[in-house]
GROMACS .gro file of C-alpha atoms in nm:
model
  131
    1UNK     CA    1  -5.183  -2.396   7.588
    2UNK     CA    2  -5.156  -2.306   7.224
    3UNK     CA    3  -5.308  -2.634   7.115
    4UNK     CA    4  -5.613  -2.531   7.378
    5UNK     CA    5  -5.670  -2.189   7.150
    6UNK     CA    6  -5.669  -2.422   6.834
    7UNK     CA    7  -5.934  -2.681   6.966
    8UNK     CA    8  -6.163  -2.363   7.156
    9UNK     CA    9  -6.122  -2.165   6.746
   10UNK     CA   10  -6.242  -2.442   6.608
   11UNK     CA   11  -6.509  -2.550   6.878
   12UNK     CA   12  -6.663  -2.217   6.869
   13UNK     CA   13  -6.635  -2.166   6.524
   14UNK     CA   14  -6.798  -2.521   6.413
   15UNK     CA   15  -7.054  -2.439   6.639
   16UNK     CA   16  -7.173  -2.105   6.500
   17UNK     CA   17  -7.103  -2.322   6.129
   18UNK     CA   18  -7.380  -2.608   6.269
   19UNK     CA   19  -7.689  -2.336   6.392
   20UNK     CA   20  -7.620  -2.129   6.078
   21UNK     CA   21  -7.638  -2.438   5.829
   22UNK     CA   22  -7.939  -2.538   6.036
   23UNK     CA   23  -8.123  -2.221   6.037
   24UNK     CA   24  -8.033  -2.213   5.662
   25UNK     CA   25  -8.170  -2.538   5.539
   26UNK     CA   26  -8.497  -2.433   5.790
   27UNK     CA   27  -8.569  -2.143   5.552
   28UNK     CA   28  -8.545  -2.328   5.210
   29UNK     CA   29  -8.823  -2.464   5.021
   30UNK     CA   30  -8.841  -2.808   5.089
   31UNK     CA   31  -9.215  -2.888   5.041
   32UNK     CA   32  -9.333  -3.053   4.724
   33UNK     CA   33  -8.983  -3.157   4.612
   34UNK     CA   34  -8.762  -3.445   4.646
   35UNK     CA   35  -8.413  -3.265   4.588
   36UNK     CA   36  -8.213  -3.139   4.928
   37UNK     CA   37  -8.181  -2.777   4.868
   38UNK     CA   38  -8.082  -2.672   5.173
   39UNK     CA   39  -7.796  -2.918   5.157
   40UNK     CA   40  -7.703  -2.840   4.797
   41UNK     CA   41  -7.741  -2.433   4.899
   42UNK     CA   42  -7.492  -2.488   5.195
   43UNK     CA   43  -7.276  -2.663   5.028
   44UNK     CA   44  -7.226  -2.416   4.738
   45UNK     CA   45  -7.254  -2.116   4.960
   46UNK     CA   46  -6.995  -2.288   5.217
   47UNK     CA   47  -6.743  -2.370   4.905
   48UNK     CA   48  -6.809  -1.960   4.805
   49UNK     CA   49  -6.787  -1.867   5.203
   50UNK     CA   50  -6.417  -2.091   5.199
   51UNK     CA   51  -6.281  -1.933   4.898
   52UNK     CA   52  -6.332  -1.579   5.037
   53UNK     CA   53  -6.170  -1.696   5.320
   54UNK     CA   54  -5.863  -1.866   5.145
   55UNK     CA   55  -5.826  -1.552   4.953
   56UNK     CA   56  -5.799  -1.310   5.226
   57UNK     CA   57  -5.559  -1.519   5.453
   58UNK     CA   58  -5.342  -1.591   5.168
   59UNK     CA   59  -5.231  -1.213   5.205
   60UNK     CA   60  -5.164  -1.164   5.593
   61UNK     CA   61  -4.945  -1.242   5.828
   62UNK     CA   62  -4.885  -1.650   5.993
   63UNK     CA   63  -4.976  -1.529   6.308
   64UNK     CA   64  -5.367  -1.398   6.195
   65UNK     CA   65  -5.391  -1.645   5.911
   66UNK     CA   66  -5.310  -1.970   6.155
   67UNK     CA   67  -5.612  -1.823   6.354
   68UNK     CA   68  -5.801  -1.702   6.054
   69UNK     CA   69  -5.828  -2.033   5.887
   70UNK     CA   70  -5.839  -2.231   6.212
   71UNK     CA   71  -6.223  -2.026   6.323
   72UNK     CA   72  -6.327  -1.943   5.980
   73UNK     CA   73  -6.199  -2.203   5.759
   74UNK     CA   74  -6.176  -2.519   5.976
   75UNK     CA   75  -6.413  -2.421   6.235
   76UNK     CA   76  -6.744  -2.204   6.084
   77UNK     CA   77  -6.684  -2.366   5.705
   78UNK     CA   78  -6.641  -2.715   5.847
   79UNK     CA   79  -7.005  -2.661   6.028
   80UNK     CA   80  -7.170  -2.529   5.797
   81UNK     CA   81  -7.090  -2.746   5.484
   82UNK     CA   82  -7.258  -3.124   5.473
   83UNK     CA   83  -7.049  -3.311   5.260
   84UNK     CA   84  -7.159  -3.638   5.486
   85UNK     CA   85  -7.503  -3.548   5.455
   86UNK     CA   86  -7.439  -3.481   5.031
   87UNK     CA   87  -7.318  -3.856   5.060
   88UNK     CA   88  -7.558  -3.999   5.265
   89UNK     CA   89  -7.818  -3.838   5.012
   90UNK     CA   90  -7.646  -3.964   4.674
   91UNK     CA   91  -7.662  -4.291   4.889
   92UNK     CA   92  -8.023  -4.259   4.933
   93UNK     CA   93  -8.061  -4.128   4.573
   94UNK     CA   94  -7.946  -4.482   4.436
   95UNK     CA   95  -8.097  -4.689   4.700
   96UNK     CA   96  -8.456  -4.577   4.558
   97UNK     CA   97  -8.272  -4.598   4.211
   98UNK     CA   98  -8.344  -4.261   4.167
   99UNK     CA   99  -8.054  -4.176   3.932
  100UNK     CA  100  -8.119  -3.921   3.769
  101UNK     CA  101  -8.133  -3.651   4.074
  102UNK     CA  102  -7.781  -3.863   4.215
  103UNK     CA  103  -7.614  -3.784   3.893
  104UNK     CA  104  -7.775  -3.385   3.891
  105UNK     CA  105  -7.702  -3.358   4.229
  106UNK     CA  106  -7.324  -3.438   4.196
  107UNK     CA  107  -7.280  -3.231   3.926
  108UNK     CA  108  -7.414  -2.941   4.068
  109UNK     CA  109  -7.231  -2.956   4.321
  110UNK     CA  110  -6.899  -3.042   4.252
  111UNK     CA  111  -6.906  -2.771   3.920
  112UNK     CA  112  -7.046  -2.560   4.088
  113UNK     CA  113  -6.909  -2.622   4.406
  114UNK     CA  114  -6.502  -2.553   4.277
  115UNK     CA  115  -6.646  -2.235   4.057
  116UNK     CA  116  -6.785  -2.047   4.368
  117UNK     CA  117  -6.450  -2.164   4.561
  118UNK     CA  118  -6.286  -1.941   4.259
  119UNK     CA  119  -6.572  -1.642   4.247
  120UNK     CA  120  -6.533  -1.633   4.621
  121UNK     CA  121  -6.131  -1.550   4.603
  122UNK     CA  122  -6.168  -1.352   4.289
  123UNK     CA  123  -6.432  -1.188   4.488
  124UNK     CA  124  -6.210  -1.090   4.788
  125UNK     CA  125  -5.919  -0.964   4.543
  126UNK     CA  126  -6.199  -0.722   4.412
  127UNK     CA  127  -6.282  -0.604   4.762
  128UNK     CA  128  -5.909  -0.584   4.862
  129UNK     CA  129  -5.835  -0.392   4.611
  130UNK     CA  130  -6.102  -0.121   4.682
  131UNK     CA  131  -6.016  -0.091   5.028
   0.00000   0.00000   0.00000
């Protein structure tokens, strides 16, 4: 039974992850450019989204954290972020020898990417703190 409440937390919460990446990358500007914004705005927002996360478990109990991190963390974060569809873009990005946006891309990301991981827990420590 307790592996059941793992696999539904994570079911449930990967599927609210997929619809709001998808609804997400619907809204962003993606006419007259050949750069996946919606892909590189998920991606930053879901490594800000996991950090804020991290941050708040890291200060509660097993019991709420093990669920915490398995609906939030595993399950929405894991929806939401594309790192296979990052890859299969950098892929695509080289195939058409388009360099330039693979290497700006990459960067962006992964700089980016680990910074907003650390804004997002400094972020929650702020918040904890004023609660």
């Amino acid at each position: 039974i307790f592996i059941l409440k793992q696999l539904i937390l994570v079911f449930l919460g990967g599927g609210f992850g997929s619809i709001a990446r998808f609804l997400l990358v619907k809204i962003m500007p993606n006419e007259n450019t050949n750069f996946p914004w919606g892909t590189l705005t998920v991606n930053l927002l879901g490594c800000f989204l996991i950090g804020l996360i991290m941050g708040y478990v890291s200060r509660h109990s097993v019991e709420s954290r093990s669920d915490l991190v398995l609906f939030l963390g595993i399950g929405i974060c894991g929806g939401f972020t594309t790192f296979s569809a990052f890859a299969f873009e950098n892929f695509s990005f080289f195939k058409s020898e388009n360099y330039l946006n693979s290497i700006a891309y990459i960067s962006i990301s992964v700089f980016f990417g680990a910074m907003l991981v650390y804004l997002g827990f400094l972020f929650e420590k702020i918040i904890y703190l004023r609660i």
